[in-house]
Coordinates of C-alpha atoms in Angstrom, one line a residue:
Chain A
M1 CA 25.7 118.3 -54.9
P2 CA 24.6 116.6 -58.1
D3 CA 27.8 114.4 -57.9
T4 CA 26.6 113.1 -54.5
K5 CA 23.1 112.6 -55.7
R6 CA 24.3 110.5 -58.6
F7 CA 26.4 108.4 -56.3
I8 CA 23.5 107.8 -53.9
D9 CA 21.3 106.9 -56.9
L10 CA 23.9 104.4 -58.0
L11 CA 24.0 102.8 -54.5
N12 CA 20.2 102.6 -54.4
F13 CA 20.1 101.0 -57.8
I14 CA 22.7 98.4 -56.9
R15 CA 21.0 97.8 -53.6
S16 CA 17.6 97.3 -55.1
E17 CA 18.9 95.0 -57.8
T18 CA 20.7 92.9 -55.1
D19 CA 17.5 92.8 -53.1
R20 CA 15.5 91.8 -56.2
H21 CA 17.9 88.9 -56.9
L22 CA 17.7 87.8 -53.3
Q23 CA 13.9 87.8 -53.5
K24 CA 14.1 85.8 -56.7
L25 CA 16.1 83.0 -55.0
D26 CA 13.7 80.1 -55.2
F27 CA 13.5 77.9 -52.1
P28 CA 11.3 74.9 -51.8
E29 CA 8.6 74.8 -49.1
E30 CA 10.1 71.7 -47.5
P31 CA 11.9 71.0 -45.3
A32 CA 10.2 74.0 -43.6
F33 CA 12.5 73.5 -40.6
L34 CA 15.3 74.8 -42.9
Y35 CA 13.7 77.0 -45.5
D36 CA 11.3 79.0 -43.2
P37 CA 14.2 80.5 -41.3
I38 CA 16.2 80.9 -44.5
R39 CA 13.4 83.0 -45.9
Y40 CA 13.2 84.9 -42.6
V41 CA 16.9 85.8 -42.9
L42 CA 17.1 86.6 -46.6
K43 CA 13.6 87.8 -47.5
G44 CA 12.3 89.3 -44.4
K45 CA 11.8 93.0 -43.6
G46 CA 14.6 95.0 -41.9
K47 CA 17.1 94.2 -44.6
G48 CA 20.8 94.9 -44.2
K49 CA 22.7 97.8 -45.9
R50 CA 24.2 95.5 -48.5
L51 CA 27.5 97.2 -48.1
R52 CA 29.5 94.2 -49.3
P53 CA 27.6 93.7 -52.6
L54 CA 27.9 97.5 -53.1
L55 CA 31.6 97.2 -52.8
V56 CA 31.8 94.3 -55.3
H57 CA 29.8 96.2 -57.9
L58 CA 31.6 99.6 -57.4
S59 CA 35.0 97.9 -57.7
G60 CA 34.0 95.7 -60.6
R61 CA 32.5 98.6 -62.6
G62 CA 35.8 100.3 -62.4
F63 CA 37.2 97.6 -64.6
D64 CA 34.2 97.1 -66.8
A65 CA 33.4 93.7 -65.3
D66 CA 30.4 91.7 -66.6
P67 CA 27.3 92.9 -64.7
E68 CA 26.0 89.3 -64.3
D69 CA 29.3 88.2 -62.8
L70 CA 29.1 91.1 -60.4
M71 CA 25.6 90.1 -59.4
H72 CA 26.6 86.5 -58.7
A73 CA 29.6 87.7 -56.7
G74 CA 27.6 90.3 -54.9
L75 CA 25.0 87.7 -53.8
A76 CA 27.8 85.3 -52.8
V77 CA 29.4 87.8 -50.5
E78 CA 26.1 88.9 -49.0
L79 CA 25.2 85.3 -48.4
L80 CA 28.6 84.7 -46.8
H81 CA 28.1 87.7 -44.6
N82 CA 24.6 86.5 -43.5
F83 CA 26.0 83.0 -42.8
T84 CA 28.5 84.5 -40.4
L85 CA 25.9 86.7 -38.7
V86 CA 23.6 83.7 -38.1
H87 CA 26.4 81.6 -36.5
D88 CA 28.1 84.6 -34.7
D89 CA 24.7 85.4 -33.1
I90 CA 24.6 81.9 -31.6
M91 CA 28.2 82.0 -30.4
D92 CA 27.8 85.6 -29.0
K93 CA 24.3 84.7 -27.5
D94 CA 22.8 87.8 -29.2
D95 CA 19.0 88.0 -29.1
I96 CA 18.3 90.8 -31.6
R97 CA 19.6 91.6 -35.1
H98 CA 18.3 94.4 -37.3
G99 CA 15.5 94.9 -34.7
K100 CA 14.2 91.3 -35.1
P101 CA 14.8 88.2 -33.0
T102 CA 17.9 86.4 -34.1
V103 CA 17.5 83.0 -35.9
H104 CA 18.4 80.9 -32.9
M105 CA 16.0 82.8 -30.7
K106 CA 13.1 82.4 -33.1
Y107 CA 13.7 79.0 -34.6
G108 CA 16.1 77.3 -32.1
Q109 CA 19.7 76.6 -32.1
A110 CA 19.8 73.5 -34.3
A111 CA 17.9 75.3 -37.0
A112 CA 20.2 78.3 -36.8
I113 CA 23.3 76.1 -37.2
L114 CA 21.8 74.4 -40.3
V115 CA 20.6 77.7 -41.7
G116 CA 24.1 79.2 -41.5
D117 CA 25.6 76.1 -43.1
S118 CA 23.0 76.3 -45.9
I119 CA 23.3 80.0 -46.6
F120 CA 27.1 79.5 -46.8
T121 CA 26.5 76.8 -49.4
L122 CA 24.1 79.1 -51.3
G123 CA 26.9 81.5 -51.4
Q124 CA 29.2 78.9 -52.8
L125 CA 26.5 78.0 -55.4
N126 CA 26.6 81.7 -56.5
I127 CA 30.3 82.3 -56.6
E128 CA 30.9 79.2 -58.8
Q129 CA 28.5 80.8 -61.4
V130 CA 30.8 83.7 -62.3
Q131 CA 32.1 83.2 -65.8
T132 CA 35.3 85.2 -65.6
N133 CA 38.3 83.7 -63.7
T134 CA 35.9 81.4 -61.9
I135 CA 38.6 79.4 -60.1
Q136 CA 40.5 82.5 -58.9
A137 CA 37.2 84.0 -57.7
T138 CA 36.2 80.8 -55.9
H139 CA 39.7 80.6 -54.3
A140 CA 39.5 84.1 -53.0
Y141 CA 36.1 83.5 -51.7
N142 CA 37.2 80.4 -49.8
K143 CA 40.4 82.0 -48.4
A144 CA 38.3 84.9 -47.1
S145 CA 35.8 82.5 -45.5
L146 CA 38.5 80.8 -43.6
A147 CA 40.0 84.1 -42.5
V148 CA 36.6 85.2 -41.2
C149 CA 36.3 82.0 -39.1
E150 CA 39.8 82.7 -37.8
G151 CA 38.8 86.3 -36.9
Q152 CA 35.8 85.1 -35.0
A153 CA 37.9 82.5 -33.2
Y154 CA 40.4 85.1 -32.1
D155 CA 37.6 87.3 -30.9
L156 CA 36.2 84.5 -28.7
Q157 CA 39.7 83.5 -27.6
F158 CA 40.5 87.0 -26.5
E159 CA 37.3 87.4 -24.5
G160 CA 38.2 88.2 -20.9
D161 CA 42.0 88.0 -21.7
T162 CA 43.4 91.3 -20.5
T163 CA 46.9 90.5 -21.8
V164 CA 45.8 90.9 -25.4
S165 CA 48.0 93.4 -27.2
L166 CA 47.0 96.0 -29.7
D167 CA 48.9 94.0 -32.4
Q168 CA 46.8 90.9 -31.5
Y169 CA 43.7 92.9 -31.7
L170 CA 44.7 94.2 -35.2
V171 CA 45.2 90.6 -36.4
M172 CA 41.8 89.8 -35.1
I173 CA 39.9 92.7 -36.8
S174 CA 41.9 92.2 -40.0
R175 CA 40.4 88.7 -40.3
K176 CA 37.0 89.3 -38.7
T177 CA 36.1 92.5 -40.6
G178 CA 38.9 93.1 -43.0
A179 CA 39.0 89.8 -44.9
L180 CA 35.4 90.1 -46.2
L181 CA 35.8 93.7 -47.4
S182 CA 39.1 92.7 -49.0
L183 CA 37.4 89.9 -50.8
C184 CA 34.6 92.3 -52.1
A185 CA 37.1 94.8 -53.5
E186 CA 39.3 92.1 -54.9
L187 CA 36.4 90.3 -56.6
G188 CA 35.8 93.5 -58.6
G189 CA 39.4 93.2 -59.9
I190 CA 39.3 89.4 -60.5
L191 CA 36.0 89.7 -62.4
G192 CA 37.4 92.7 -64.3
N193 CA 40.3 90.6 -65.4
Q194 CA 42.9 92.7 -63.6
S195 CA 46.5 91.8 -62.9
H196 CA 47.6 90.1 -59.7
E197 CA 49.1 93.5 -58.7
V198 CA 45.9 95.4 -59.1
C199 CA 44.0 92.7 -57.3
H200 CA 46.5 92.9 -54.4
K201 CA 45.9 96.6 -54.2
L202 CA 42.2 96.1 -54.1
H203 CA 42.7 93.6 -51.3
T204 CA 44.8 96.1 -49.4
F205 CA 42.1 98.7 -49.9
G206 CA 39.4 96.5 -48.4
L207 CA 41.6 95.4 -45.6
N208 CA 42.3 98.9 -44.4
L209 CA 38.7 100.0 -45.0
G210 CA 37.7 97.0 -42.7
R211 CA 40.3 98.0 -40.1
A212 CA 39.1 101.6 -40.1
F213 CA 35.5 100.5 -40.0
Q214 CA 36.1 98.2 -37.0
V215 CA 38.1 100.7 -35.0
Q216 CA 35.4 103.3 -35.6
D217 CA 32.8 100.7 -34.6
D218 CA 34.6 100.3 -31.2
I219 CA 34.6 104.1 -30.8
L220 CA 30.9 104.5 -31.8
E221 CA 30.0 101.7 -29.3
I222 CA 30.9 104.1 -26.5
F223 CA 30.5 107.5 -28.1
S224 CA 27.5 107.2 -30.4
D225 CA 24.4 108.9 -29.3
E226 CA 22.3 106.5 -31.2
E227 CA 20.5 103.9 -29.0
N228 CA 21.0 101.1 -31.5
L229 CA 24.7 101.3 -31.4
G230 CA 24.9 101.6 -27.7
K231 CA 22.7 98.6 -27.1
S232 CA 25.3 96.0 -26.9
L233 CA 27.6 97.9 -24.6
E234 CA 26.4 96.0 -21.6
S235 CA 27.0 92.6 -23.0
D236 CA 30.3 93.5 -24.6
V237 CA 31.7 95.1 -21.4
A238 CA 30.3 92.2 -19.4
A239 CA 32.0 89.7 -21.6
D240 CA 35.2 91.7 -21.3
K241 CA 35.5 92.0 -25.1
Q242 CA 38.7 93.5 -26.3
T243 CA 38.2 96.8 -28.2
V244 CA 40.8 99.3 -29.4
L245 CA 39.6 101.5 -26.5
T246 CA 39.7 99.0 -23.7
I247 CA 43.1 97.6 -24.8
S248 CA 44.7 101.1 -24.9
A249 CA 42.9 102.1 -21.6
R250 CA 44.6 99.3 -19.7
K251 CA 47.9 101.0 -19.2
H252 CA 46.2 104.1 -17.6
D253 CA 45.6 104.3 -13.9
G254 CA 42.0 104.2 -12.9
W255 CA 40.8 101.9 -15.7
D256 CA 40.2 98.9 -13.5
E257 CA 38.0 100.9 -11.3
I258 CA 35.8 102.1 -14.2
K259 CA 35.7 98.7 -15.9
N260 CA 34.4 97.1 -12.8
L261 CA 31.7 99.6 -12.1
T262 CA 28.3 98.0 -11.7
G263 CA 24.8 99.5 -11.6
D264 CA 23.4 102.1 -14.1
I265 CA 24.8 101.4 -17.6
S266 CA 24.4 105.0 -18.8
A267 CA 26.4 106.3 -15.9
K268 CA 29.1 103.8 -16.5
R269 CA 29.2 104.8 -20.2
E270 CA 29.6 108.5 -19.3
R271 CA 32.5 107.6 -16.9
M272 CA 34.1 105.6 -19.7
Q273 CA 33.7 108.4 -22.2
S274 CA 35.3 110.9 -19.9
F275 CA 38.1 108.5 -19.1
F276 CA 38.9 107.7 -22.8
I277 CA 38.9 111.5 -23.6
E278 CA 41.0 112.6 -20.6
T279 CA 43.6 109.8 -21.2
G280 CA 43.9 110.5 -24.9
V281 CA 42.7 106.9 -25.6
E282 CA 39.8 108.2 -27.8
A283 CA 42.0 110.6 -29.8
R284 CA 44.6 107.9 -30.5
A285 CA 41.9 105.5 -31.7
R286 CA 40.5 108.2 -34.0
Q287 CA 44.0 108.8 -35.3
M288 CA 44.4 105.1 -35.9
S289 CA 41.1 104.9 -37.9
S290 CA 42.2 108.0 -39.8
N291 CA 45.5 106.4 -40.7
Y292 CA 43.8 103.3 -42.1
I293 CA 41.4 105.5 -44.1
T294 CA 44.5 107.2 -45.6
K295 CA 46.1 103.9 -46.4
A296 CA 42.8 102.7 -48.0
M297 CA 42.5 105.8 -50.1
D298 CA 46.1 105.4 -51.3
S299 CA 45.2 102.0 -52.8
L300 CA 42.5 103.6 -54.9
S301 CA 45.1 104.7 -57.4
V302 CA 44.2 101.6 -59.4
F303 CA 40.9 103.4 -60.4
S304 CA 40.5 106.5 -62.5
G305 CA 38.0 109.2 -63.2
E306 CA 34.4 108.7 -62.0
H307 CA 35.2 105.2 -60.7
K308 CA 37.9 106.4 -58.4
R309 CA 35.5 109.1 -57.2
A310 CA 32.8 106.6 -56.5
M311 CA 35.2 104.4 -54.5
E312 CA 36.2 107.4 -52.5
Q313 CA 32.6 108.3 -51.9
F314 CA 31.9 104.8 -50.9
T315 CA 34.7 104.9 -48.3
H316 CA 33.2 108.0 -46.8
F317 CA 29.8 106.6 -47.0
V318 CA 30.8 103.5 -45.1
L319 CA 32.8 105.4 -42.4
N320 CA 30.5 108.4 -41.9
R321 CA 27.4 106.2 -41.1
T322 CA 26.9 108.0 -37.8
H323 CA 28.7 110.3 -35.3
Chain B
M1 CA 40.6 34.4 -51.7
P2 CA 43.4 36.3 -53.4
D3 CA 40.9 38.5 -55.1
T4 CA 39.5 39.6 -51.8
K5 CA 43.0 40.1 -50.4
R6 CA 43.9 42.3 -53.3
F7 CA 40.8 44.4 -52.8
I8 CA 41.5 44.8 -49.0
D9 CA 45.1 45.8 -49.8
L10 CA 43.8 48.4 -52.2
L11 CA 41.4 49.8 -49.6
N12 CA 44.2 49.9 -47.0
F13 CA 46.4 51.7 -49.5
I14 CA 43.8 54.4 -50.4
R15 CA 43.0 54.8 -46.7
S16 CA 46.6 55.2 -45.6
E17 CA 47.3 57.7 -48.4
T18 CA 44.2 59.6 -47.4
D19 CA 45.3 59.7 -43.8
R20 CA 48.8 60.7 -44.9
H21 CA 47.4 63.7 -46.8
L22 CA 45.1 64.6 -43.9
Q23 CA 48.2 64.5 -41.6
K24 CA 50.0 66.7 -44.1
L25 CA 47.4 69.5 -43.9
D26 CA 49.4 72.3 -42.4
F27 CA 47.5 74.4 -39.8
P28 CA 48.9 77.4 -38.0
E29 CA 49.2 77.3 -34.2
E30 CA 46.9 80.3 -33.8
P31 CA 44.1 80.9 -33.2
A32 CA 44.4 77.9 -30.9
F33 CA 40.7 78.3 -30.2
L34 CA 40.0 77.1 -33.7
Y35 CA 43.0 75.0 -34.7
D36 CA 43.4 72.9 -31.6
P37 CA 39.9 71.3 -32.1
I38 CA 40.5 71.1 -35.9
R39 CA 43.6 69.0 -35.2
Y40 CA 41.6 67.0 -32.7
V41 CA 39.0 66.1 -35.4
L42 CA 41.3 65.6 -38.3
K43 CA 44.6 64.3 -36.8
G44 CA 43.5 62.6 -33.6
K45 CA 43.5 58.9 -32.9
G46 CA 40.3 56.9 -33.5
K47 CA 40.1 57.8 -37.1
G48 CA 37.1 57.2 -39.3
K49 CA 36.8 54.4 -41.9
R50 CA 37.3 56.9 -44.8
L51 CA 34.4 55.2 -46.7
R52 CA 33.7 58.3 -48.7
P53 CA 37.3 58.9 -50.0
L54 CA 37.4 55.2 -50.8
L55 CA 34.4 55.5 -53.0
V56 CA 35.8 58.5 -54.8
H57 CA 39.0 56.7 -55.6
L58 CA 37.4 53.4 -56.6
S59 CA 34.9 55.1 -58.9
G60 CA 37.6 57.4 -60.4
R61 CA 40.0 54.5 -61.0
G62 CA 37.4 52.9 -63.1
F63 CA 37.7 55.8 -65.6
D64 CA 41.4 56.3 -65.3
A65 CA 41.0 59.6 -63.5
D66 CA 44.1 61.6 -62.4
P67 CA 45.3 60.3 -59.0
E68 CA 46.0 63.8 -57.7
D69 CA 42.5 64.9 -58.6
L70 CA 41.1 61.9 -56.8
M71 CA 43.1 62.7 -53.7
H72 CA 41.8 66.3 -53.6
A73 CA 38.3 65.2 -54.2
G74 CA 38.7 62.4 -51.6
L75 CA 39.9 64.9 -49.0
A76 CA 37.1 67.3 -49.9
V77 CA 34.4 64.7 -49.3
E78 CA 36.0 63.5 -46.1
L79 CA 36.2 67.1 -44.8
L80 CA 32.6 67.6 -45.8
H81 CA 31.6 64.5 -43.9
N82 CA 33.6 65.6 -40.8
F83 CA 32.0 69.1 -40.9
T84 CA 28.5 67.5 -40.9
L85 CA 29.5 65.2 -38.0
V86 CA 30.7 68.1 -35.9
H87 CA 27.6 70.2 -36.4
D88 CA 25.2 67.2 -36.2
D89 CA 26.7 66.2 -32.9
I90 CA 25.8 69.7 -31.5
M91 CA 22.3 69.5 -32.9
D92 CA 21.7 65.9 -31.7
K93 CA 23.4 66.6 -28.4
D94 CA 25.7 63.6 -28.8
D95 CA 28.6 63.3 -26.3
I96 CA 30.8 60.6 -27.9
R97 CA 32.0 60.0 -31.4
H98 CA 34.5 57.3 -32.3
G99 CA 35.0 56.6 -28.6
K100 CA 36.1 60.2 -27.9
P101 CA 34.3 63.2 -26.5
T102 CA 32.6 65.2 -29.3
V103 CA 34.1 68.6 -30.2
H104 CA 31.4 70.6 -28.5
M105 CA 31.8 68.5 -25.3
K106 CA 35.6 69.0 -25.3
Y107 CA 36.0 72.5 -26.6
G108 CA 32.6 74.1 -26.1
Q109 CA 29.8 74.8 -28.5
A110 CA 31.1 78.1 -30.0
A111 CA 34.3 76.4 -31.0
A112 CA 32.4 73.4 -32.4
I113 CA 30.3 75.7 -34.7
L114 CA 33.4 77.5 -36.0
V115 CA 35.3 74.2 -36.4
G116 CA 32.5 72.8 -38.6
D117 CA 32.4 76.0 -40.6
S118 CA 36.2 75.9 -41.1
I119 CA 36.4 72.2 -42.0
F120 CA 33.7 72.8 -44.6
T121 CA 35.8 75.6 -46.0
L122 CA 38.8 73.4 -46.0
G123 CA 36.8 71.0 -48.1
Q124 CA 35.9 73.8 -50.5
L125 CA 39.6 74.7 -50.7
N126 CA 40.3 71.0 -51.7
I127 CA 37.6 70.5 -54.3
E128 CA 38.5 73.7 -56.1
Q129 CA 42.0 72.2 -56.7
V130 CA 40.9 69.4 -59.0
Q131 CA 42.2 70.1 -62.5
T132 CA 39.6 68.1 -64.5
N133 CA 36.1 69.6 -64.9
T134 CA 36.7 71.8 -61.9
I135 CA 33.5 73.7 -62.1
Q136 CA 31.4 70.6 -62.6
A137 CA 33.1 69.0 -59.6
T138 CA 32.6 72.1 -57.4
H139 CA 28.9 72.3 -58.5
A140 CA 28.3 68.7 -57.6
Y141 CA 30.0 69.2 -54.3
N142 CA 27.9 72.2 -53.4
K143 CA 24.6 70.7 -54.5
A144 CA 25.4 67.6 -52.3
S145 CA 26.3 69.9 -49.3
L146 CA 22.9 71.6 -49.5
A147 CA 21.1 68.2 -49.8
V148 CA 22.9 67.0 -46.7
C149 CA 21.7 70.1 -44.8
E150 CA 18.2 69.4 -46.1
G151 CA 18.4 65.8 -44.9
Q152 CA 19.5 66.8 -41.4
A153 CA 16.7 69.4 -41.3
Y154 CA 14.1 66.7 -42.3
D155 CA 15.5 64.4 -39.6
L156 CA 15.1 67.1 -36.9
Q157 CA 11.7 68.2 -38.2
F158 CA 10.5 64.6 -38.1
E159 CA 11.6 64.0 -34.5
G160 CA 8.6 63.2 -32.4
D161 CA 6.2 63.4 -35.4
T162 CA 4.4 60.1 -35.6
T163 CA 2.6 61.0 -38.8
V164 CA 5.8 60.8 -40.9
S165 CA 5.3 58.3 -43.7
L166 CA 7.7 55.9 -45.2
D167 CA 8.0 58.1 -48.3
Q168 CA 8.9 61.1 -46.2
Y169 CA 11.5 59.0 -44.4
L170 CA 13.0 57.9 -47.8
V171 CA 13.3 61.5 -48.9
M172 CA 15.1 62.3 -45.6
I173 CA 17.6 59.4 -45.9
S174 CA 18.1 60.1 -49.6
R175 CA 19.5 63.5 -48.7
K176 CA 21.0 62.8 -45.3
T177 CA 22.9 59.7 -46.3
G178 CA 22.4 59.3 -50.0
A179 CA 23.5 62.7 -51.2
L180 CA 27.1 62.4 -50.0
L181 CA 27.6 58.8 -51.3
S182 CA 26.1 59.9 -54.6
L183 CA 28.6 62.7 -54.8
C184 CA 31.5 60.4 -54.1
A185 CA 30.6 58.0 -56.9
E186 CA 29.7 60.8 -59.2
L187 CA 33.0 62.6 -58.6
G188 CA 34.8 59.6 -59.9
G189 CA 33.0 60.0 -63.2
I190 CA 33.4 63.8 -63.4
L191 CA 37.1 63.5 -62.8
G192 CA 37.3 60.6 -65.2
N193 CA 35.8 62.9 -67.8
Q194 CA 32.7 60.7 -68.3
S195 CA 29.4 61.7 -70.0
H196 CA 26.5 63.2 -68.2
E197 CA 24.7 59.8 -68.5
V198 CA 27.5 57.9 -66.9
C199 CA 27.7 60.5 -64.1
H200 CA 24.0 60.2 -63.5
K201 CA 24.3 56.4 -63.2
L202 CA 27.1 56.8 -60.7
H203 CA 24.9 59.2 -58.8
T204 CA 22.1 56.7 -58.7
F205 CA 24.5 54.0 -57.5
G206 CA 25.6 56.2 -54.6
L207 CA 22.0 57.1 -53.8
N208 CA 20.8 53.5 -53.5
L209 CA 23.9 52.5 -51.7
G210 CA 23.2 55.3 -49.2
R211 CA 19.5 54.2 -48.8
A212 CA 20.5 50.6 -48.3
F213 CA 23.2 51.7 -45.8
Q214 CA 20.7 53.8 -43.8
V215 CA 17.9 51.2 -43.7
Q216 CA 20.5 48.7 -42.6
D217 CA 21.7 51.2 -39.9
D218 CA 18.2 51.4 -38.5
I219 CA 18.0 47.6 -38.4
L220 CA 21.4 47.2 -36.8
E221 CA 20.5 49.9 -34.2
I222 CA 18.0 47.4 -32.8
F223 CA 19.4 44.0 -33.9
S224 CA 23.2 44.3 -33.7
D225 CA 24.9 42.5 -30.9
E226 CA 27.7 45.1 -30.8
E227 CA 27.6 47.4 -27.9
N228 CA 28.8 50.4 -29.9
L229 CA 25.9 50.2 -32.3
G230 CA 23.3 49.8 -29.6
K231 CA 24.6 52.7 -27.6
S232 CA 22.4 55.4 -29.0
L233 CA 19.2 53.4 -28.8
E234 CA 18.1 55.1 -25.6
S235 CA 18.6 58.6 -27.0
D236 CA 17.1 57.8 -30.3
V237 CA 14.0 56.2 -28.9
A238 CA 13.7 58.9 -26.3
A239 CA 13.8 61.5 -29.1
D240 CA 11.2 59.6 -31.0
K241 CA 13.4 59.4 -34.0
Q242 CA 11.8 58.1 -37.1
T243 CA 13.4 54.9 -38.4
V244 CA 12.3 52.4 -41.0
L245 CA 11.3 50.1 -38.2
T246 CA 9.4 52.5 -36.0
I247 CA 7.5 53.9 -39.0
S248 CA 6.4 50.5 -40.2
A249 CA 5.7 49.4 -36.7
R250 CA 3.1 52.1 -36.1
K251 CA 0.3 50.4 -38.0
H252 CA 0.6 47.3 -35.9
D253 CA -1.3 46.8 -32.6
G254 CA 0.8 46.9 -29.5
W255 CA 3.5 49.2 -30.8
D256 CA 2.5 52.2 -28.6
E257 CA 2.8 50.0 -25.5
I258 CA 6.3 48.9 -26.4
K259 CA 7.4 52.3 -27.5
N260 CA 6.4 53.8 -24.2
L261 CA 8.1 51.1 -22.0
T262 CA 10.4 52.7 -19.5
G263 CA 13.0 51.1 -17.3
D264 CA 15.7 48.6 -18.4
I265 CA 16.9 49.5 -21.9
S266 CA 18.0 46.0 -22.7
A267 CA 14.6 44.5 -21.8
K268 CA 12.9 47.1 -24.0
R269 CA 15.3 46.3 -26.8
E270 CA 14.4 42.6 -26.6
R271 CA 10.7 43.4 -26.6
M272 CA 11.2 45.6 -29.7
Q273 CA 13.2 42.9 -31.5
S274 CA 10.5 40.3 -30.9
F275 CA 7.8 42.8 -32.0
F276 CA 9.6 43.7 -35.2
I277 CA 10.2 40.0 -36.0
E278 CA 6.6 38.8 -35.2
T279 CA 5.0 41.6 -37.2
G280 CA 7.2 41.1 -40.2
V281 CA 8.5 44.7 -39.8
E282 CA 12.1 43.5 -39.7
A283 CA 11.7 41.2 -42.7
R284 CA 10.2 44.0 -44.8
A285 CA 13.0 46.4 -43.8
R286 CA 15.6 43.8 -44.8
Q287 CA 13.8 43.3 -48.1
M288 CA 13.8 47.1 -48.7
S289 CA 17.6 47.2 -48.0
S290 CA 18.1 44.3 -50.3
N291 CA 16.1 46.0 -53.1
Y292 CA 18.3 49.1 -52.8
I293 CA 21.4 47.0 -53.1
T294 CA 20.1 45.4 -56.2
K295 CA 19.3 48.8 -57.7
A296 CA 22.8 50.0 -56.8
M297 CA 24.4 46.9 -58.3
D298 CA 22.5 47.5 -61.6
S299 CA 24.1 50.9 -61.9
L300 CA 27.5 49.4 -61.8
S301 CA 27.2 48.4 -65.5
V302 CA 29.1 51.6 -66.3
F303 CA 32.2 49.8 -65.0
S304 CA 33.9 46.9 -66.5
G305 CA 36.4 44.1 -65.5
E306 CA 38.4 44.5 -62.3
H307 CA 36.9 47.9 -61.6
K308 CA 33.3 46.6 -61.7
R309 CA 34.4 43.8 -59.4
A310 CA 36.0 46.3 -57.0
M311 CA 32.9 48.5 -56.9
E312 CA 30.8 45.4 -56.1
Q313 CA 33.2 44.3 -53.4
F314 CA 33.1 47.8 -52.0
T315 CA 29.3 47.7 -51.9
H316 CA 29.4 44.4 -49.9
F317 CA 32.2 45.8 -47.7
V318 CA 30.1 48.8 -46.8
L319 CA 26.9 46.8 -46.2
N320 CA 28.4 43.8 -44.4
R321 CA 30.2 45.8 -41.7
T322 CA 28.4 43.9 -39.0
H323 CA 25.5 41.5 -38.4

């Protein structure tokens, strides 16, 4: 499909430009305590997918936004994302990220806290450089940052709390995953000088994309065949993390028994898969994700022509990452 | 002295207005995991001295800056300061701050990391609200934030490194303590619509005030009679923290013996006092502090009349906190 090829080429182009600009960020040698781990996060091998800058650029191109503005905003959201990963990894006690030791494992916890703080500040130094609607862009950036902190706080607060409802879970993922994707889509509109109404629709698009993404993530955690996605099952289940599946499973007989299974993790995973399928928990979760995708797609009416098509393709690209 | 009374009244007025606005910050109940500790930091008893907002207001009044702008900027620097305290306390493993348990001791480390991140974001949400030279103010705020992170990184990097020179130490305190006070003084000029040249002088004032303050802090740590200042001696000496006194002491015979003394901390402190006095280390440190104060005072030529007098009084107020 030439259309698909053109889209993939576009993604690769934006991604390589983003990486090139990240490589160009000029850090001093000293203090090495701070800048060695910052280089490790931002310039090391095993890079991220740059989904968030991609969304900023695709959204902004739909409104003919200035490419330099989009680059600054794309870097700002990627830096914000990396800041949250570095700090979340400390809080969640995760050892590995993108196949490499996490910052706190490699450089110690004090360094990791400072690295997160500094990468967030680097993000701020980028968002303030956009020339179009600077204050509106900065405000959206800061509101999203606070929402992401709230989302992570809910996530930690909900750990081990088996009274958490599906509504509470949805509030959590709307902040933790939705707020940043909302920001990315909205920044395209802000930098493209769009009305409050259009920006709001873009925000809604990102929010529902984020919800669909997170619900799907919960499903893949249990149902993906890929090793890398299954890796954190043990720690998540051990921590009694709330997912769309475990919350829905609670009202079905037999869940407690499965949840408390010890021993072989693969065997436990298979029992959970069967349980989620037999009780309809998995089907309902897939339906929920599908509903959010539909809502997201509805908001794409603010785009037209090839740009609308690109945003639709991006949505599929994000959500069809693996099965 | 009626002049002094008027100055103290002014400080008390600015401080109470700052506290009133901090109390007015409206946080949601949930997530309690995040907002309970934020309330603990920002609204609890045992408040800070609000030195940084005081400096923003005093500097800005000298240029007839808009009082609302000054209030936003004052809150922004106070929030920035509090964010660094919360994170520094985790990194430095400090248990007590202002006579109360630190955030990570009371609410756990994950909460403390998130609380710092969120308070920093609240600071950003305040600085972006200034109406005069918004982008310049935001840029100064972000540059200072990064410098403070660098200063803390140097501080941690230097721990236990007995090759650190006085020059390296000065770079460290210029960032860790100087950058934030520079920002405060400079914001007064930015919001008062002053030239680049005036803003630069204000920056220099804050930098030298910060250096004097930190050198004095190192001296008071050993020579103050007040319990609260002496309290961290044990942890600092144990961590082999670099201070202006310990760095200068290194070249004198007998320092290693005193440094490695174990047992009664008061006895060790007295031995250190005698050593620093006999070797002239203390006198040189006091001279250094005094030189920075002179440099700071020189930069106050950008003010005139009562405003200049107030800035001079503030300098003395900050530096004469205890003997």
